[in-house]
CSV table of N, CA and C in Angstrom, one decimal:
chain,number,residue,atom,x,y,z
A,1204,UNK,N,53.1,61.4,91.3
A,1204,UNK,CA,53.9,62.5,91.4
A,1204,UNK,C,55.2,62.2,92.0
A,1205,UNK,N,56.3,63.0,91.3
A,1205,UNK,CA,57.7,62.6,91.8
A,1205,UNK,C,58.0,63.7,92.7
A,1206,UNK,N,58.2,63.8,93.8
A,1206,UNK,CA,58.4,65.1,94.6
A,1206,UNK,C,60.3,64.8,95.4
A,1207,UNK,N,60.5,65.9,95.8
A,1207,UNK,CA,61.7,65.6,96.1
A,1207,UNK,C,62.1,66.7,97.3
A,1208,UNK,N,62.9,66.6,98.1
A,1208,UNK,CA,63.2,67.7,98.9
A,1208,UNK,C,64.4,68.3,98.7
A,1209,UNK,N,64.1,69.7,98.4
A,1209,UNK,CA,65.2,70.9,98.4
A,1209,UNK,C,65.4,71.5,99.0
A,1210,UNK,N,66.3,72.1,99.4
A,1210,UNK,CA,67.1,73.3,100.4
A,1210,UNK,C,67.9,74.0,99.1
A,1211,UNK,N,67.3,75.6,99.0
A,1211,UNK,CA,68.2,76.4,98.3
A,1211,UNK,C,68.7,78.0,99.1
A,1212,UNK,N,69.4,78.4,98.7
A,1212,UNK,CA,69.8,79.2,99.5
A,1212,UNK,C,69.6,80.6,98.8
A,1213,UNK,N,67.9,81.1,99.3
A,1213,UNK,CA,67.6,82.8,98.3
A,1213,UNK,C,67.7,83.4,99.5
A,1214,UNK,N,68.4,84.6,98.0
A,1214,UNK,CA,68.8,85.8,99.1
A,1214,UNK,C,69.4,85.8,100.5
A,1215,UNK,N,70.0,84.7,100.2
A,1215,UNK,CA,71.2,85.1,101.7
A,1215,UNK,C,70.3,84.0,103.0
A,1216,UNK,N,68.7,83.5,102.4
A,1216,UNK,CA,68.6,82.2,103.5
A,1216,UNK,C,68.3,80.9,102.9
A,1217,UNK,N,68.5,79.5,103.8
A,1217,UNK,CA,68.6,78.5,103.3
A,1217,UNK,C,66.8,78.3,102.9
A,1218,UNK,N,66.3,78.6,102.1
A,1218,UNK,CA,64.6,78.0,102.0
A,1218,UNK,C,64.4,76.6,101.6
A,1219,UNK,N,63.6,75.7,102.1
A,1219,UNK,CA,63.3,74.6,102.2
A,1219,UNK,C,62.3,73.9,101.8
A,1220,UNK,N,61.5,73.3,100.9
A,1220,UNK,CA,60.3,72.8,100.7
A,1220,UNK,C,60.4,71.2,99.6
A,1221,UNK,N,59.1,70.8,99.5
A,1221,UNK,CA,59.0,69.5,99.0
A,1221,UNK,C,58.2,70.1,98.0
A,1222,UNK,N,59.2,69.2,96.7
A,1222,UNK,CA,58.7,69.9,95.0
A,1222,UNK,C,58.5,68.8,94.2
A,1223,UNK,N,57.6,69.0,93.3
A,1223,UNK,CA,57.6,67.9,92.1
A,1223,UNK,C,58.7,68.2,91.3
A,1224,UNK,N,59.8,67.1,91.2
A,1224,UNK,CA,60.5,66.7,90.0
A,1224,UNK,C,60.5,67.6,88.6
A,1225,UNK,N,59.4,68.3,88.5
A,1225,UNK,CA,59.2,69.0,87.2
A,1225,UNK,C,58.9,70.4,87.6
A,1226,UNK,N,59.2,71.0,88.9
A,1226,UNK,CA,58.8,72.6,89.3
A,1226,UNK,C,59.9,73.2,88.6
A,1227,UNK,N,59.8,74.3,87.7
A,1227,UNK,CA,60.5,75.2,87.3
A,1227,UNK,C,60.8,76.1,88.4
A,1228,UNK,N,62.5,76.1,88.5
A,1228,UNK,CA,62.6,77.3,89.3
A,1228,UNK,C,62.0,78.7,89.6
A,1229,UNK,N,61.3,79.2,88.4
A,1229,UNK,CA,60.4,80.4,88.5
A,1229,UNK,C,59.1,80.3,89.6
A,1230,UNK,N,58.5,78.9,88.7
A,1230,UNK,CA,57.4,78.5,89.2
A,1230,UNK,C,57.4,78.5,91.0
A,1231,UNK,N,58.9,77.8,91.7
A,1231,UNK,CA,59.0,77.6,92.7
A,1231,UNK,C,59.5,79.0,93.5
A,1232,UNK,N,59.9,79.9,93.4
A,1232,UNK,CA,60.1,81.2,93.6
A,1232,UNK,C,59.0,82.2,94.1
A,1233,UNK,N,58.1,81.7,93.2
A,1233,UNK,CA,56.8,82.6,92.6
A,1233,UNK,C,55.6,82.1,93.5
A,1234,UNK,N,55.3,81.0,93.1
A,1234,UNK,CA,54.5,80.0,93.9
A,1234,UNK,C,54.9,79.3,95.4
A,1235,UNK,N,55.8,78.8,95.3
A,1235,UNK,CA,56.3,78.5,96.9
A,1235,UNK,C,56.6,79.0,97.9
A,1236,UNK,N,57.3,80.4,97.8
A,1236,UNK,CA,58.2,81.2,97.9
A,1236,UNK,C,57.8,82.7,98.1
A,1237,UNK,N,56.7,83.3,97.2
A,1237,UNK,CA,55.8,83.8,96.9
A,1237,UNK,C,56.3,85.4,96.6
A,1238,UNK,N,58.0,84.7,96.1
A,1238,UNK,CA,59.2,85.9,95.5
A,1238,UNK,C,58.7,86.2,94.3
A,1239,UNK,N,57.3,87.3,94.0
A,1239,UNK,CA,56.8,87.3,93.2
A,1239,UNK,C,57.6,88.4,91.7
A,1240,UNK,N,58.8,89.1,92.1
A,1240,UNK,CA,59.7,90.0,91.4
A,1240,UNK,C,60.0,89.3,90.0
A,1241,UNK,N,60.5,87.8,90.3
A,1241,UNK,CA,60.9,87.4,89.5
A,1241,UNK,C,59.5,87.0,88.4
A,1242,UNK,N,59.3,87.5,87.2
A,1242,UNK,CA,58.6,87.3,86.0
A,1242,UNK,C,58.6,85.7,85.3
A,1243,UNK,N,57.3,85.6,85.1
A,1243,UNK,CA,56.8,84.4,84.1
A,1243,UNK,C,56.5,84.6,82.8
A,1244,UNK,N,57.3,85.1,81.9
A,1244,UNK,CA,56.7,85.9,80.9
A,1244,UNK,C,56.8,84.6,79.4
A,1245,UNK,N,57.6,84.1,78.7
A,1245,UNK,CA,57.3,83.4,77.7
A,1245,UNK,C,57.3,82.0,78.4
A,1246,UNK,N,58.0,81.2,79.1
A,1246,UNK,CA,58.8,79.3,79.5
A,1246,UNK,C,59.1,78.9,78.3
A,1247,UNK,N,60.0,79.8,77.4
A,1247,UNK,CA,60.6,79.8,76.7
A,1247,UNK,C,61.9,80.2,76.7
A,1248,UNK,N,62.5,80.4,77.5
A,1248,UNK,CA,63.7,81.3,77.5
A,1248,UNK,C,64.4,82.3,76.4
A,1249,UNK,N,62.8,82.8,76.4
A,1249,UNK,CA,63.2,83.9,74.8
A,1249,UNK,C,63.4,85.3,75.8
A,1250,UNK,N,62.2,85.8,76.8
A,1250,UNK,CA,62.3,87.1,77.5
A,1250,UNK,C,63.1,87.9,77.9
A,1251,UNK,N,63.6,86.8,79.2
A,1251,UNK,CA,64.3,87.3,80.0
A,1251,UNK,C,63.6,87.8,81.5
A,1252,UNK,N,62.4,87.5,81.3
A,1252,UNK,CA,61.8,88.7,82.7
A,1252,UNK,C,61.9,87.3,83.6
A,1253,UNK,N,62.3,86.7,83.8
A,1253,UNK,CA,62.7,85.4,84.6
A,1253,UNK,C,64.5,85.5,85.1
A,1254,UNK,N,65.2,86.0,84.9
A,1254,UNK,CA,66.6,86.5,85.2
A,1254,UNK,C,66.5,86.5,86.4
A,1255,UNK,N,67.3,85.6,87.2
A,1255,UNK,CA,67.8,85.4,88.5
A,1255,UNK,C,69.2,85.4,88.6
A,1256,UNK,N,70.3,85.4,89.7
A,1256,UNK,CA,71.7,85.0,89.6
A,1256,UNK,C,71.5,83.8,90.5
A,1257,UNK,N,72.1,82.7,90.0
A,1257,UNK,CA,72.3,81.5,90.4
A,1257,UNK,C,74.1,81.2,90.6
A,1258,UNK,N,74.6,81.0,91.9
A,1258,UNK,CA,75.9,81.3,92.4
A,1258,UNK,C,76.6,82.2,91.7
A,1259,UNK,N,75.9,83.8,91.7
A,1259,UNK,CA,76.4,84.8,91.0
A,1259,UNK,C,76.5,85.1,89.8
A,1260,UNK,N,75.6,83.9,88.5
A,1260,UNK,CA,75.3,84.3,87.6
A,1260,UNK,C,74.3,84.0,87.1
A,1261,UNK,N,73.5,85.5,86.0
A,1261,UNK,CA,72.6,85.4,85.5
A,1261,UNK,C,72.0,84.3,84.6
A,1262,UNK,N,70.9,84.0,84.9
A,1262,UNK,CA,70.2,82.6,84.4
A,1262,UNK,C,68.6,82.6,84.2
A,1263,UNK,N,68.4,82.3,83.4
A,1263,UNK,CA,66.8,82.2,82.8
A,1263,UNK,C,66.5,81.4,84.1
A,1264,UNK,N,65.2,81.8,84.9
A,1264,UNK,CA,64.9,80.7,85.9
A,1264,UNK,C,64.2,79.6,85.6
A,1265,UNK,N,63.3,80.2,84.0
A,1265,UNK,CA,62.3,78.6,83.5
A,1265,UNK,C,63.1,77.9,82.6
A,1266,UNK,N,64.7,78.0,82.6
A,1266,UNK,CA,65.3,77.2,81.9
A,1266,UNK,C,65.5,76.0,83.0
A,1267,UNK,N,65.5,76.3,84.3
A,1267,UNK,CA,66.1,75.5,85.2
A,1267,UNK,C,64.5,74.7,86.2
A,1268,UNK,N,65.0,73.5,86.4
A,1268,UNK,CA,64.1,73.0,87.4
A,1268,UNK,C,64.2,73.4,89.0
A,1269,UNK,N,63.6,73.8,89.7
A,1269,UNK,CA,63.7,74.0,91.2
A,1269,UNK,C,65.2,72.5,92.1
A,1270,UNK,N,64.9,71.5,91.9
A,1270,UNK,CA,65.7,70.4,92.0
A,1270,UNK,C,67.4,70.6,91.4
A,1271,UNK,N,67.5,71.7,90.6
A,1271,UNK,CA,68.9,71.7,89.9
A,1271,UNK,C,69.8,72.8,90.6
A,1272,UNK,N,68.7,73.7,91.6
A,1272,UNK,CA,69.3,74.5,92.2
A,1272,UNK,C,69.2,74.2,93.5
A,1273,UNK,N,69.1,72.9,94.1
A,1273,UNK,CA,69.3,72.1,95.3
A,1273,UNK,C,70.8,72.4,95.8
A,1274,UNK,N,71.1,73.3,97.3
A,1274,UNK,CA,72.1,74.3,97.9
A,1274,UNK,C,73.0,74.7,97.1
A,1275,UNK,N,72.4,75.3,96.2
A,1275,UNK,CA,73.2,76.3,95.5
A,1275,UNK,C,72.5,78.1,96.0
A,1276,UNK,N,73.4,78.8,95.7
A,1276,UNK,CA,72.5,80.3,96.0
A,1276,UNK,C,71.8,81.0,94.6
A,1277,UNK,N,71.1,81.2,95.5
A,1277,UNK,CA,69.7,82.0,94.0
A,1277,UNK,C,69.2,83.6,94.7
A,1278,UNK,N,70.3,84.1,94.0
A,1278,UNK,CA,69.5,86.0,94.0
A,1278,UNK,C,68.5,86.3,93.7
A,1279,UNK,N,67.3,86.8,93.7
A,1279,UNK,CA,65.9,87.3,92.7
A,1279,UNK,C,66.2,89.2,93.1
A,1280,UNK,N,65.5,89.4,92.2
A,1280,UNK,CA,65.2,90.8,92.4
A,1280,UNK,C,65.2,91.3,93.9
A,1281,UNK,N,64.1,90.8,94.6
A,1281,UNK,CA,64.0,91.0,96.1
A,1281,UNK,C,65.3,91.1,97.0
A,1282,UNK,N,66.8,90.1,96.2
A,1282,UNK,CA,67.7,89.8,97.3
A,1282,UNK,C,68.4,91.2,96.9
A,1283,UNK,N,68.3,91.9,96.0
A,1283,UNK,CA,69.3,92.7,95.4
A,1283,UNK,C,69.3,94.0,96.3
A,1284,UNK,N,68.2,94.5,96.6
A,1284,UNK,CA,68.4,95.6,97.2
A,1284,UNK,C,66.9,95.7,98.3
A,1285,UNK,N,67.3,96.8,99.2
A,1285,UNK,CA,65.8,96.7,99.8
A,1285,UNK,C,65.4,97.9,99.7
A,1286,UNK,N,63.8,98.0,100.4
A,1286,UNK,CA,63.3,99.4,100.2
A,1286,UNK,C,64.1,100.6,101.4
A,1287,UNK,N,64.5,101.4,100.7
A,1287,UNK,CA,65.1,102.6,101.4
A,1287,UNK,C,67.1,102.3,101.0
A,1288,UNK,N,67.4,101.1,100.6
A,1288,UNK,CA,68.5,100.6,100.3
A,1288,UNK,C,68.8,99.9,99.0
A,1289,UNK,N,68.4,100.8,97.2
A,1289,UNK,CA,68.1,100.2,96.9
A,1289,UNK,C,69.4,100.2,96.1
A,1290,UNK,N,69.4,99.0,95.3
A,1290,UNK,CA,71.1,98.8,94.1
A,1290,UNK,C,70.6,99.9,93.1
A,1291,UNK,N,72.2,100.3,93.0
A,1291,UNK,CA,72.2,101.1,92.0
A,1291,UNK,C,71.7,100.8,91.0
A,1292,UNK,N,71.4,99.9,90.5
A,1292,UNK,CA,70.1,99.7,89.4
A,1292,UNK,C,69.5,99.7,89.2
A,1293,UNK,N,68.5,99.6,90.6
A,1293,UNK,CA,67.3,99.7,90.7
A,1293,UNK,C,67.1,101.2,90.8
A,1294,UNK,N,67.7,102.1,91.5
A,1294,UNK,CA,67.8,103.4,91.2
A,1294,UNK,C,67.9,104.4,90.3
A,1295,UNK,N,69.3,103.6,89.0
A,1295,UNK,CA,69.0,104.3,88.0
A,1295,UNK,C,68.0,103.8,86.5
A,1296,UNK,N,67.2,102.8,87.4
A,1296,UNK,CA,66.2,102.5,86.1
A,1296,UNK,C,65.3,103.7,86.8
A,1297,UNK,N,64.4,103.8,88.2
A,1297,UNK,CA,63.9,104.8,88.1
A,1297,UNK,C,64.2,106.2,88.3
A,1298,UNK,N,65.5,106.9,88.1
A,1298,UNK,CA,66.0,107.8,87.6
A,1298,UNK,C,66.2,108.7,86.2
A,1299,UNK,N,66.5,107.0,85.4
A,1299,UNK,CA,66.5,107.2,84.0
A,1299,UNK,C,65.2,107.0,83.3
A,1300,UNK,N,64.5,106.7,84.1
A,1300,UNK,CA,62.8,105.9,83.4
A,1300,UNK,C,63.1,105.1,82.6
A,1301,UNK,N,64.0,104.0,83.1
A,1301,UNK,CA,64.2,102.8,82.3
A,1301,UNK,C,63.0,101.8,82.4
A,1302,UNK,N,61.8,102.0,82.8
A,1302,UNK,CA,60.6,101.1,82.7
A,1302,UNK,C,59.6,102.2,82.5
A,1303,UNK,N,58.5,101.2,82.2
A,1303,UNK,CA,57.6,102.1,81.6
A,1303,UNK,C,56.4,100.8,82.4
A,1304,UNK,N,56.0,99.5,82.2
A,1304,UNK,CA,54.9,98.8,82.9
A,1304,UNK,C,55.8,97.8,83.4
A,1305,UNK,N,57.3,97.7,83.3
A,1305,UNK,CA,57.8,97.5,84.5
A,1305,UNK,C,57.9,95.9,84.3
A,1306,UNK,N,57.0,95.1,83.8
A,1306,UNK,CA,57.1,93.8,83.2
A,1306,UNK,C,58.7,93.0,83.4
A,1307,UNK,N,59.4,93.7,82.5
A,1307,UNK,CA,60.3,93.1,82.2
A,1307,UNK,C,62.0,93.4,83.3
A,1308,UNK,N,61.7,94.6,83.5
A,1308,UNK,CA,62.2,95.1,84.7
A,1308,UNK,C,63.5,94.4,85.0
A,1309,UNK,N,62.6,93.4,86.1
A,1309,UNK,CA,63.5,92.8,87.3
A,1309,UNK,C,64.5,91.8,86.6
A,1310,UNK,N,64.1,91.1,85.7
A,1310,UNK,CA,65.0,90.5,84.4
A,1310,UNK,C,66.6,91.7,83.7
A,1311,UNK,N,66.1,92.9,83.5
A,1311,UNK,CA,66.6,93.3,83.1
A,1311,UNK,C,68.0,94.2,83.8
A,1312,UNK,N,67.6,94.3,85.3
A,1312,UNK,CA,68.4,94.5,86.5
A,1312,UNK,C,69.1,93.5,86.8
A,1313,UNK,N,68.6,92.2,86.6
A,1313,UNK,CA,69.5,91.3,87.2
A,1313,UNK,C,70.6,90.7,86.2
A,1314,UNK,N,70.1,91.0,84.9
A,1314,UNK,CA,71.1,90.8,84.0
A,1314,UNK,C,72.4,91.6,83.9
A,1315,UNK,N,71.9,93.2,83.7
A,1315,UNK,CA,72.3,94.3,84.0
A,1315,UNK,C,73.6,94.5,85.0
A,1316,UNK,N,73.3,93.8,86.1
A,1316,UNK,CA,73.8,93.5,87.5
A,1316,UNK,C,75.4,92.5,87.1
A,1317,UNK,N,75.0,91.6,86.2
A,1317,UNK,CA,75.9,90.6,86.3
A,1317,UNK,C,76.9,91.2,84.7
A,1318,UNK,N,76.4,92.2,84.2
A,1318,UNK,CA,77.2,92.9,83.4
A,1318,UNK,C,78.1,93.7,83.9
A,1319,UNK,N,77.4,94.6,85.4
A,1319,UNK,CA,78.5,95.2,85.7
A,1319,UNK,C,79.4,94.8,86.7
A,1320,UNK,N,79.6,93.9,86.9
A,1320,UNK,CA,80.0,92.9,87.7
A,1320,UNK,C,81.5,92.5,87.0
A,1321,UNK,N,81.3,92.3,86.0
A,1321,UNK,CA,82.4,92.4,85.1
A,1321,UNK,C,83.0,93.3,84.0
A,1322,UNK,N,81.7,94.2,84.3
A,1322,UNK,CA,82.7,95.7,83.8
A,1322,UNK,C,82.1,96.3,83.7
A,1323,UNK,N,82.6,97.4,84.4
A,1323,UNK,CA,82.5,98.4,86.0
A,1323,UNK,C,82.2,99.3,84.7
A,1324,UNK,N,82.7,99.8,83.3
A,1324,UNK,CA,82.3,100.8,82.8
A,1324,UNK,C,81.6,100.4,80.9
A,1325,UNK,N,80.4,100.0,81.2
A,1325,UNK,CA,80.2,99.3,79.3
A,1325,UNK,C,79.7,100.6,79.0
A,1326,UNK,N,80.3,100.3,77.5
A,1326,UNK,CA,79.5,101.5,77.0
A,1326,UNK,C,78.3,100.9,76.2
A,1327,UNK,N,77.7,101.5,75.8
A,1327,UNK,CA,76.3,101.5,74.9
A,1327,UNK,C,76.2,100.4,73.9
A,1328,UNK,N,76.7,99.5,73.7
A,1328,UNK,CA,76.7,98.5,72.4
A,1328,UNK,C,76.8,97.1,73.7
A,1329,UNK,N,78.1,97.5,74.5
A,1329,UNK,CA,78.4,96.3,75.5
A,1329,UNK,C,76.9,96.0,76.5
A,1330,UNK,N,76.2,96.8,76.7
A,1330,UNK,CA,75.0,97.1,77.3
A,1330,UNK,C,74.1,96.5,76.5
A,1331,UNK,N,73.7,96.6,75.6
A,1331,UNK,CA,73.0,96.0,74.4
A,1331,UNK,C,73.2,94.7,74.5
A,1332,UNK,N,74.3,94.6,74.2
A,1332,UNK,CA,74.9,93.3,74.2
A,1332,UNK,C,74.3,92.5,75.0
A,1333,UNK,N,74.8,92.7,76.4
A,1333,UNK,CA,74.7,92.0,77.4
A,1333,UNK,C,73.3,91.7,77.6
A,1334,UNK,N,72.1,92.8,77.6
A,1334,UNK,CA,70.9,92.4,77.6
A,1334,UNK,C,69.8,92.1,76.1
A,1335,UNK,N,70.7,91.4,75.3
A,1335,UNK,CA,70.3,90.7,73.8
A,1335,UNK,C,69.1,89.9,74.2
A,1336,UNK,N,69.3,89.5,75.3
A,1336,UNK,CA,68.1,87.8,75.5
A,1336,UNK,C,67.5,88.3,76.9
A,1337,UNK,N,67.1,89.6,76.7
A,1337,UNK,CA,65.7,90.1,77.6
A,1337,UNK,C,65.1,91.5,76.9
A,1338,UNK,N,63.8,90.8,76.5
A,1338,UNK,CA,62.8,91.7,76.0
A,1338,UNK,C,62.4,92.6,76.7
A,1339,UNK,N,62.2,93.9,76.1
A,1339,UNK,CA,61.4,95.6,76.2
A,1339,UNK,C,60.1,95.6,75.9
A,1340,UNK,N,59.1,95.3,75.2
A,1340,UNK,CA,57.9,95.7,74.6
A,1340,UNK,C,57.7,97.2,74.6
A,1341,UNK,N,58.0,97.7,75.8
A,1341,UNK,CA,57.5,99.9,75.8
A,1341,UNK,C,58.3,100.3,75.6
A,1342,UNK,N,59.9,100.1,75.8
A,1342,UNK,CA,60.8,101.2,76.5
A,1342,UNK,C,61.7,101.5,75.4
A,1343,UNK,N,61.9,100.6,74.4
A,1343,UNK,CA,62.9,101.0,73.0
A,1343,UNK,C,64.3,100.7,73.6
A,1344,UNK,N,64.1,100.4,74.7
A,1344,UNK,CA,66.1,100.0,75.2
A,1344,UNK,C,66.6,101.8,75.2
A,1345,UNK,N,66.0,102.5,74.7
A,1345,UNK,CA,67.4,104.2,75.1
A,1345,UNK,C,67.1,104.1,76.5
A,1346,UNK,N,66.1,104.3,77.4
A,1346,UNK,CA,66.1,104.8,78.4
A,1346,UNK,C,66.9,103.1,79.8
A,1347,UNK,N,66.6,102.1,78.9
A,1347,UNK,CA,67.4,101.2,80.1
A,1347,UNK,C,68.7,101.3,79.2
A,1348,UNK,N,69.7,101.6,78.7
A,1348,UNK,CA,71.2,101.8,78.6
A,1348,UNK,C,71.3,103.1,79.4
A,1349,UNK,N,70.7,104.2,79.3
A,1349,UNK,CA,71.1,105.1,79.8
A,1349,UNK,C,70.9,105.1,81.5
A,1350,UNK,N,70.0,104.0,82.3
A,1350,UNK,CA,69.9,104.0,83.2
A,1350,UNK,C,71.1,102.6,83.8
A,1351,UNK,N,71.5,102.0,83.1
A,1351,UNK,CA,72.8,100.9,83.1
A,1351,UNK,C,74.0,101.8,83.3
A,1352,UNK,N,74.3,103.1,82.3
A,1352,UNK,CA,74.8,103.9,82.7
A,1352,UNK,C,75.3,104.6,83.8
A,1353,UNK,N,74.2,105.3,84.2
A,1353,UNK,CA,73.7,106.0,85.2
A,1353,UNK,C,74.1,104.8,87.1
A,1354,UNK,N,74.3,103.3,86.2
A,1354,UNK,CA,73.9,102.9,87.7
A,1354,UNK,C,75.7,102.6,87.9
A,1355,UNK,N,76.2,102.1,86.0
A,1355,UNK,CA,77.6,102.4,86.5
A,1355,UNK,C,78.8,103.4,86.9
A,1356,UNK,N,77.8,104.5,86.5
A,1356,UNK,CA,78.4,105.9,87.1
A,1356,UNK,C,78.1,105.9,88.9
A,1357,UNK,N,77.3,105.6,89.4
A,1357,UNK,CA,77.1,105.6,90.6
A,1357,UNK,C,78.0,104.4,91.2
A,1358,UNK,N,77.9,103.2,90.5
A,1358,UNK,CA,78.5,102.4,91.3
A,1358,UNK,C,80.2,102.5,91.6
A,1359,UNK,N,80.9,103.2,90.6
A,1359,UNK,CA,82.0,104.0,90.3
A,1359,UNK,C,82.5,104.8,91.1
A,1360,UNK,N,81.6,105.7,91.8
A,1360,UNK,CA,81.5,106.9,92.7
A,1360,UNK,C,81.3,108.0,92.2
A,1361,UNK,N,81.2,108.2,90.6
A,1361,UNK,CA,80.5,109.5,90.0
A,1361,UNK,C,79.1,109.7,89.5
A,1362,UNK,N,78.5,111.0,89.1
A,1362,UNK,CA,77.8,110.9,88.7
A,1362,UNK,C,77.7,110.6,87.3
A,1363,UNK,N,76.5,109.4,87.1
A,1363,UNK,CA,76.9,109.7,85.4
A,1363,UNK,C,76.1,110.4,84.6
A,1364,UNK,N,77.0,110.3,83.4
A,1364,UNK,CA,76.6,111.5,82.4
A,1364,UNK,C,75.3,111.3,82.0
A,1365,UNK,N,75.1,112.0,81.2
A,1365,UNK,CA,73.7,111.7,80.5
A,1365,UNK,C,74.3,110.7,79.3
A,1366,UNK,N,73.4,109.8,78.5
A,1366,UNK,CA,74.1,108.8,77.2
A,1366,UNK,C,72.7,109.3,76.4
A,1367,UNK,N,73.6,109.1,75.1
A,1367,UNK,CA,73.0,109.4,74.3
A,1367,UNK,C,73.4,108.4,73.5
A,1368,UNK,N,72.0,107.3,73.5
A,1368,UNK,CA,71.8,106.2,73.5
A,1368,UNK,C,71.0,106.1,72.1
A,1369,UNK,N,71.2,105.3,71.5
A,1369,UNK,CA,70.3,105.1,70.2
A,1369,UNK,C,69.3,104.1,70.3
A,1370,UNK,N,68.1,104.6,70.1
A,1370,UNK,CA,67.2,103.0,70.0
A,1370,UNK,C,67.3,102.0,69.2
C-alpha cells in the first residue's frame, strides 16, 4: 500500500490524516472524515451527488483523489451552512420542495451555490444549465429551479417570486 500524508483544509479547518495513494476524495470525506452529506452515488462522474467546492469551485469529489486536494480548501455540504443558520439554499430547496429522498440534494446545492456565485440572478434555462451534470431521479428539476430561484431572491434581499418552471 502507497499511503501518503495529507493536510486539507474542510470547512474552514485544517483536517489531517494518512491515505492510500488511491483514496477518492469522497471516499476520504465520508470515510475518514465521516462528512457523510457529501453523496457516493455513480464513481463515475455522471451524478453529481458528490459536488463539493474545491478553492471555491464546484467539483465532482470521485473525480479527484484525496492527495490532489493536499492544502487546498474543500467546502462539503456540512461547511455551507449550519443548523438554525442555514444558506439560502438550503432553505429554499426546503421551502420550494426541491427534494423529495434527498439523495441527490447536497450535490445539487453545492453546484447551485457556485452558480450563484456568479450570477446573483439566473433565470430558468441558466439554472438548468448550470446543474446539467447532477442527476434528479424524483424531483423533475421544476421544484429545484424554483427553489434556486427562491434562494436567489433571498440572497438579493427580496422575496422571490414564484417560477414557473417547466420540467
Amino acid at each position: 500500500m502507497n499511503k501518503r500524508d495529507v493536510t486539507i483544509h474542510i470547512n474552514g479547518e485544517a483536517r489531517s490524516a494518512n491515505v492510500e495513494a488511491r483514496t477518492l476524495l469522497v471516499h476520504f470525506l465520508r470515510d475518514e472524515l465521516e462528512l457523510t452529506g457529501t453523496h457516493v452515488g455513480c464513481d463515475t462522474s455522471q451524478c453529481g451527488a458528490c459536488t463539493v467546492h474545491l478553492d471555491g469551485q464546484a467539483v465532482k469529489s470521485c473525480t479527484l483523489f484525496a492527495v490532489q486536494a493536499e492544502g487546498r480548501q474543500v467546502t462539503t455540504i456540512e461547511g455551507l451552512g449550519k443548523i438554525g443558520d442555514l444558506h439560502a439554499l438550503q432553505t429554499g430547496f426546503w421551502e420550494e420542495h426541491g427534494l423529495q429522498c434527498g439523495f441527490c440534494t447536497p450535490g445539487m446545492i453545492m453546484a447551485s451555490a457556485e452558480l450563484l456565485k456568479h450570477n446573483a440572478n439566473p433565470s430558468d434555462e441558466e439554472i438548468r444549465h448550470a446543474l446539467e451534470g447532477n442527476f434528479c431521479r424524483c424531483t423533475g428539476y421544476h421544484n429545484i429551479v424554483k427553489a434556486v430561484q427562491h434562494a436567489a431572491g433571498a440572497m438579493n434581499g427580496a422575496k422571490a417570486e414564484p417560477v414557473a418552471a417547466d420540467d
